[in-house]
Coordinates of N, CA and C in Angstrom, one line a residue:
M111 N 23.3 -15.9 6.2 CA 22.3 -15.4 5.2 C 22.4 -13.8 5.2
S112 N 22.5 -13.2 4.1 CA 22.6 -11.8 4.1 C 21.2 -11.1 4.1
V113 N 21.2 -9.9 4.7 CA 20.0 -9.2 4.8 C 19.8 -8.4 3.6
L114 N 18.6 -8.3 3.1 CA 18.2 -7.6 1.9 C 18.4 -6.1 2.1
T115 N 18.8 -5.3 1.1 CA 18.9 -3.9 1.3 C 17.5 -3.3 1.3
P116 N 17.3 -2.1 1.7 CA 16.0 -1.4 1.7 C 15.4 -1.4 0.3
Y117 N 16.3 -1.1 -0.7 CA 15.8 -1.1 -2.1 C 15.3 -2.5 -2.5
D118 N 16.0 -3.5 -2.2 CA 15.6 -4.9 -2.5 C 14.3 -5.3 -1.8
V119 N 14.1 -4.9 -0.6 CA 12.9 -5.2 0.2 C 11.7 -4.6 -0.5
I120 N 11.8 -3.3 -0.9 CA 10.7 -2.6 -1.5 C 10.4 -3.2 -2.9
A121 N 11.5 -3.6 -3.6 CA 11.3 -4.2 -4.9 C 10.6 -5.5 -4.8
R122 N 10.9 -6.3 -3.7 CA 10.2 -7.6 -3.4 C 8.7 -7.3 -3.1
L123 N 8.5 -6.3 -2.3 CA 7.1 -5.9 -1.9 C 6.3 -5.6 -3.2
L124 N 6.8 -4.8 -4.0 CA 6.1 -4.4 -5.3 C 5.9 -5.7 -6.2
H125 N 6.8 -6.6 -6.2 CA 6.7 -7.8 -7.0 C 5.5 -8.6 -6.4
L126 N 5.4 -8.7 -5.1 CA 4.3 -9.4 -4.5 C 3.0 -8.7 -4.7
T127 N 3.0 -7.4 -4.6 CA 1.8 -6.5 -4.8 C 1.2 -6.8 -6.2
A128 N 2.1 -7.0 -7.2 CA 1.6 -7.1 -8.6 C 0.6 -8.2 -8.8
S129 N 0.6 -9.2 -7.9 CA -0.4 -10.3 -8.0 C -1.2 -10.4 -6.7
G130 N -1.2 -9.4 -6.0 CA -1.9 -9.4 -4.7 C -3.3 -8.8 -4.7
P131 N -3.8 -8.3 -3.6 CA -3.1 -8.4 -2.3 C -3.0 -9.8 -1.8
C132 N -1.8 -10.1 -1.2 CA -1.6 -11.4 -0.6 C -1.0 -11.3 0.8
E133 N -1.3 -12.2 1.7 CA -0.8 -12.1 3.0 C 0.7 -12.2 3.1
E134 N 1.4 -12.8 2.1 CA 2.9 -12.9 2.1 C 3.5 -11.5 2.1
M135 N 2.8 -10.5 1.7 CA 3.3 -9.1 1.7 C 3.6 -8.7 3.1
A136 N 2.8 -9.2 4.1 CA 3.0 -8.8 5.5 C 4.3 -9.4 6.0
D137 N 4.8 -10.4 5.5 CA 6.1 -11.0 6.0 C 7.3 -10.1 5.8
L138 N 7.2 -9.1 4.9 CA 8.3 -8.2 4.7 C 8.3 -7.0 5.7
F139 N 7.3 -7.1 6.7 CA 7.2 -6.0 7.7 C 7.6 -6.5 9.1
A140 N 8.2 -5.6 9.8 CA 8.5 -5.9 11.2 C 7.2 -6.1 12.0
E141 N 7.3 -6.9 13.1 CA 6.2 -7.1 14.0 C 5.5 -5.9 14.4
D142 N 6.2 -4.8 14.7 CA 5.6 -3.6 15.3 C 5.6 -2.5 14.2
A143 N 5.6 -2.8 12.9 CA 5.6 -1.9 11.9 C 4.4 -0.9 12.0
V144 N 4.6 0.3 11.5 CA 3.5 1.3 11.4 C 3.2 1.6 10.0
F145 N 1.9 1.7 9.6 CA 1.5 2.0 8.3 C 0.7 3.2 8.3
E146 N 1.0 4.2 7.5 CA 0.3 5.5 7.5 C -0.3 5.7 6.1
F147 N -1.5 6.2 6.1 CA -2.3 6.5 4.9 C -2.9 7.9 5.0
P148 N -2.1 8.9 4.8 CA -2.5 10.3 5.1 C -3.7 10.8 4.3
F149 N -3.9 10.2 3.1 CA -5.0 10.7 2.2 C -6.2 9.8 2.3
Q150 N -6.3 9.0 3.4 CA -7.5 8.2 3.5 C -8.8 8.9 3.7
L151 N -9.9 8.3 3.3 CA -11.2 9.0 3.4 C -11.6 9.1 4.8
P152 N -12.4 10.1 5.1 CA -13.0 10.3 6.4 C -13.6 9.0 6.9
G153 N -13.4 8.7 8.2 CA -14.0 7.5 8.7 C -13.2 6.2 8.6
R154 N -12.1 6.3 7.8 CA -11.2 5.2 7.7 C -9.9 5.5 8.4
P155 N -9.3 4.5 9.0 CA -8.1 4.7 9.7 C -7.0 5.3 8.9
Q156 N -6.3 6.3 9.4 CA -5.1 6.8 8.7 C -3.8 6.2 9.1
E157 N -3.9 5.3 10.1 CA -2.7 4.5 10.6 C -3.2 3.1 11.0
E158 N -2.3 2.2 10.7 CA -2.5 0.8 11.3 C -1.2 0.5 12.0
Q159 N -1.3 -0.3 13.0 CA -0.2 -0.7 13.8 C 0.0 -2.2 13.7
D160 N 1.2 -2.7 13.5 CA 1.7 -4.0 13.6 C 1.4 -4.9 12.3
R161 N 2.3 -5.8 12.2 CA 2.3 -6.7 11.0 C 1.0 -7.5 10.9
E162 N 0.5 -8.1 12.0 CA -0.7 -8.9 11.9 C -2.0 -8.1 11.6
T163 N -2.0 -6.9 12.0 CA -3.1 -6.0 11.6 C -3.1 -5.8 10.1
F164 N -1.9 -5.6 9.6 CA -1.7 -5.4 8.1 C -2.0 -6.7 7.4
R165 N -1.6 -7.8 7.9 CA -2.0 -9.1 7.3 C -3.5 -9.3 7.2
A166 N -4.2 -8.9 8.2 CA -5.7 -9.0 8.2 C -6.2 -8.1 7.2
H167 N -5.7 -6.9 7.1 CA -6.0 -5.9 6.0 C -5.8 -6.5 4.6
L168 N -4.7 -7.1 4.4 CA -4.5 -7.7 3.1 C -5.4 -8.9 2.8
K169 N -5.8 -9.7 3.8 CA -6.7 -10.8 3.7 C -8.1 -10.3 3.3
T170 N -8.5 -9.2 3.9 CA -9.8 -8.6 3.6 C -9.7 -8.0 2.2
G171 N -8.6 -7.3 1.9 CA -8.5 -6.7 0.6 C -8.5 -7.7 -0.5
A172 N -8.0 -8.9 -0.3 CA -7.9 -9.9 -1.4 C -9.3 -10.4 -1.7
Q173 N -10.3 -10.2 -0.8 CA -11.7 -10.6 -1.1 C -12.4 -9.5 -1.9
L174 N -11.9 -8.3 -1.9 CA -12.6 -7.2 -2.5 C -12.0 -6.8 -3.9
Q175 N -10.7 -7.1 -4.0 CA -10.0 -6.6 -5.2 C -8.8 -7.6 -5.5
R176 N -8.4 -7.6 -6.8 CA -7.2 -8.3 -7.2 C -6.4 -7.4 -8.0
F177 N -5.1 -7.4 -7.8 CA -4.2 -6.5 -8.5 C -3.7 -7.3 -9.7
G178 N -3.5 -6.6 -10.8 CA -3.0 -7.3 -12.0 C -1.6 -6.9 -12.4
S179 N -1.2 -5.7 -12.0 CA 0.2 -5.4 -12.3 C 0.6 -4.2 -11.5
V180 N 1.9 -4.0 -11.3 CA 2.5 -2.8 -10.8 C 3.6 -2.5 -11.8
D181 N 3.5 -1.3 -12.3 CA 4.5 -0.8 -13.3 C 4.8 0.6 -13.1
D182 N 5.6 1.2 -14.1 CA 6.1 2.5 -13.9 C 6.8 2.7 -12.6
I183 N 7.6 1.7 -12.2 CA 8.2 1.7 -10.9 C 9.5 2.5 -10.9
E184 N 9.6 3.4 -9.9 CA 10.8 4.1 -9.6 C 11.1 4.0 -8.1
I185 N 12.2 3.4 -7.8 CA 12.6 3.3 -6.4 C 13.8 4.2 -6.2
H186 N 13.6 5.2 -5.3 CA 14.7 6.2 -5.0 C 15.3 5.9 -3.7
R187 N 16.6 5.9 -3.7 CA 17.4 5.8 -2.5 C 17.5 7.2 -1.9
T188 N 17.6 7.4 -0.6 CA 17.7 8.7 0.0 C 19.1 8.8 0.7
T189 N 19.3 10.0 1.3 CA 20.5 10.1 2.1 C 20.5 9.3 3.4
D190 N 19.3 8.9 3.8 CA 19.2 8.0 5.0 C 19.2 6.6 4.4
P191 N 20.2 5.8 4.7 CA 20.3 4.5 4.1 C 19.1 3.5 4.4
E192 N 18.3 3.8 5.4 CA 17.2 3.0 5.8 C 15.9 3.4 5.0
T193 N 15.9 4.5 4.4 CA 14.7 5.1 3.8 C 14.8 5.1 2.3
V194 N 13.7 4.6 1.7 CA 13.5 4.6 0.2 C 12.2 5.2 -0.1
I195 N 12.0 5.7 -1.3 CA 10.8 6.2 -1.8 C 10.5 5.4 -3.1
A196 N 9.3 4.9 -3.1 CA 8.8 4.1 -4.3 C 7.7 4.9 -5.0
E197 N 7.7 5.0 -6.3 CA 6.6 5.6 -7.1 C 6.2 4.4 -8.0
Y198 N 4.9 4.2 -8.1 CA 4.5 3.1 -9.0 C 3.0 3.3 -9.4
R199 N 2.6 2.6 -10.4 CA 1.2 2.5 -10.9 C 0.7 1.1 -10.6
L200 N -0.4 1.1 -9.9 CA -1.1 -0.2 -9.5 C -2.3 -0.3 -10.3
Q201 N -2.4 -1.5 -11.0 CA -3.6 -1.7 -11.8 C -4.3 -3.0 -11.2
G202 N -5.6 -3.0 -11.2 CA -6.4 -4.1 -10.7 C -7.8 -4.1 -11.1
R203 N -8.6 -4.9 -10.4 CA -10.0 -5.0 -10.7 C -10.8 -5.3 -9.4
V204 N -12.0 -4.8 -9.3 CA -12.9 -5.0 -8.2 C -13.5 -6.4 -8.4
T205 N -13.3 -7.3 -7.5 CA -13.8 -8.7 -7.7 C -15.3 -8.8 -7.9
A206 N -16.1 -8.0 -7.2 CA -17.6 -8.1 -7.2 C -18.1 -7.7 -8.6
T207 N -17.5 -6.7 -9.2 CA -18.0 -6.1 -10.5 C -17.1 -6.3 -11.7
G208 N -15.9 -6.7 -11.5 CA -14.9 -6.8 -12.6 C -14.4 -5.4 -13.1
K209 N -14.8 -4.3 -12.4 CA -14.4 -3.0 -12.8 C -12.9 -2.9 -12.6
Q210 N -12.2 -2.4 -13.7 CA -10.8 -2.1 -13.7 C -10.5 -0.8 -13.0
F211 N -9.3 -0.7 -12.3 CA -8.9 0.5 -11.8 C -7.4 0.7 -11.9
T212 N -7.0 1.9 -11.8 CA -5.6 2.3 -11.8 C -5.3 3.3 -10.7
S213 N -4.2 3.2 -10.0 CA -3.9 4.1 -9.0 C -2.4 4.4 -9.0
Q214 N -2.1 5.7 -8.9 CA -0.7 6.1 -8.8 C -0.4 6.1 -7.3
V215 N 0.7 5.6 -6.9 CA 1.1 5.5 -5.5 C 2.5 6.0 -5.3
V216 N 2.7 6.7 -4.2 CA 4.0 7.1 -3.7 C 4.1 6.5 -2.3
M217 N 5.1 5.7 -2.0 CA 5.3 5.1 -0.7 C 6.7 5.5 -0.2
V218 N 6.7 6.0 1.0 CA 8.0 6.3 1.7 C 8.1 5.2 2.7
A219 N 9.2 4.5 2.8 CA 9.4 3.4 3.7 C 10.7 3.4 4.4
R220 N 10.7 2.9 5.6 CA 12.0 2.8 6.4 C 12.2 1.3 6.5
V221 N 13.3 0.8 6.2 CA 13.7 -0.6 6.3 C 14.9 -0.8 7.2
R222 N 14.7 -1.7 8.2 CA 15.8 -2.0 9.1 C 16.0 -3.5 9.2
D223 N 17.2 -4.0 9.1 CA 17.5 -5.4 9.2 C 16.6 -6.2 8.3
G224 N 16.4 -5.7 7.1 CA 15.6 -6.5 6.0 C 14.1 -6.5 6.2
L225 N 13.6 -5.7 7.1 CA 12.1 -5.6 7.3 C 11.7 -4.2 7.3
I226 N 10.5 -3.9 6.8 CA 9.9 -2.6 6.7 C 9.4 -2.3 8.1
T227 N 9.9 -1.2 8.7 CA 9.4 -0.8 10.0 C 8.4 0.3 10.0
W228 N 8.3 1.0 8.9 CA 7.4 2.1 8.8 C 7.1 2.4 7.3
S229 N 5.9 2.7 7.0 CA 5.6 3.1 5.6 C 4.5 4.2 5.6
R230 N 4.6 5.1 4.7 CA 3.6 6.1 4.5 C 3.2 6.0 3.0
N231 N 1.9 5.8 2.7 CA 1.5 5.6 1.4 C 0.5 6.7 1.0
Y232 N 0.8 7.3 -0.2 CA 0.0 8.3 -0.7 C -0.6 7.8 -2.0
S233 N -1.9 7.9 -2.1 CA -2.6 7.6 -3.4 C -3.9 8.4 -3.3
N234 N -4.5 8.6 -4.5 CA -5.7 9.3 -4.6 C -6.9 8.5 -4.1
P235 N -7.6 8.8 -3.1 CA -8.7 8.0 -2.6 C -9.9 8.0 -3.6
L236 N -10.0 9.0 -4.5 CA -11.0 9.0 -5.4 C -10.9 7.8 -6.4
D237 N -9.7 7.3 -6.6 CA -9.5 6.1 -7.5 C -10.4 5.0 -7.0
S238 N -10.3 4.7 -5.7 CA -11.0 3.6 -5.0 C -12.5 3.9 -5.1
L239 N -12.9 5.1 -4.7 CA -14.3 5.4 -4.7 C -15.0 5.2 -6.1
I240 N -14.3 5.6 -7.1 CA -14.8 5.4 -8.5 C -14.8 3.9 -8.8
A241 N -13.8 3.2 -8.5 CA -13.7 1.7 -8.8 C -14.8 1.0 -8.1
F242 N -15.1 1.3 -6.8 CA -16.0 0.6 -6.0 C -17.4 1.2 -6.1
G243 N -17.6 2.2 -7.0 CA -19.0 2.8 -7.2 C -19.5 3.5 -6.0
M244 N -18.6 4.2 -5.3 CA -19.0 4.9 -4.1 C -19.0 6.4 -4.1
V245 N -18.9 7.0 -5.3 CA -18.9 8.4 -5.5 C -20.1 9.1 -4.9
D246 N -21.3 8.5 -5.2 CA -22.5 9.0 -4.7 C -22.6 9.0 -3.1
D247 N -22.0 8.0 -2.5 CA -21.9 8.0 -1.1 C -21.0 9.1 -0.5
L248 N -19.9 9.4 -1.2 CA -19.1 10.5 -0.8 C -19.8 11.8 -0.9
V249 N -20.5 12.0 -2.0 CA -21.2 13.3 -2.2 C -22.3 13.4 -1.2
A250 N -23.0 12.4 -0.9 CA -24.1 12.4 0.1 C -23.5 12.7 1.5
G251 N -22.4 12.1 1.8 CA -21.7 12.4 3.1 C -21.2 13.8 3.2
L252 N -20.7 14.4 2.1 CA -20.2 15.7 2.1 C -21.4 16.8 2.2
T253 N -22.5 16.4 1.6 CA -23.6 17.4 1.6 C -24.6 17.2 2.7
A254 N -24.5 16.2 3.5 CA -25.5 15.8 4.5 C -25.6 17.0 5.6
G255 N -24.6 17.6 5.9 CA -24.6 18.7 6.9 C -25.0 20.1 6.3
T256 N -25.2 20.2 5.0 CA -25.4 21.5 4.5 C -26.9 21.8 4.3

């Protein structure tokens, strides 16, 4: 059986993401994969360790939101054969309210032996705050100490 290229692994991840979040997405990651989210909101983890932690994250996420599509996809190969950069637009809805959202995402990922070993995801955290009706919470948190 041949191992998928880094490009193909990320393309498969985005295909699964389009109807996710789903736990099957975690199967594309190595057991000790590292997930980084540098633009995460204060109080939320900026890093997660290991595939099973990510699987739990996806399971919780599936209760809160459903993705409807991933489009405007650009997957860039780099000079490092294990590293790819994906740019895409994620569209979905909040399950509790039905509110639609759109988020632009840039993901840098390292793939070795057909599994993602590391990813760093950049998206605007305000997209989630708006979708989940949490802007007032953010403003209150920012002004609490003033």
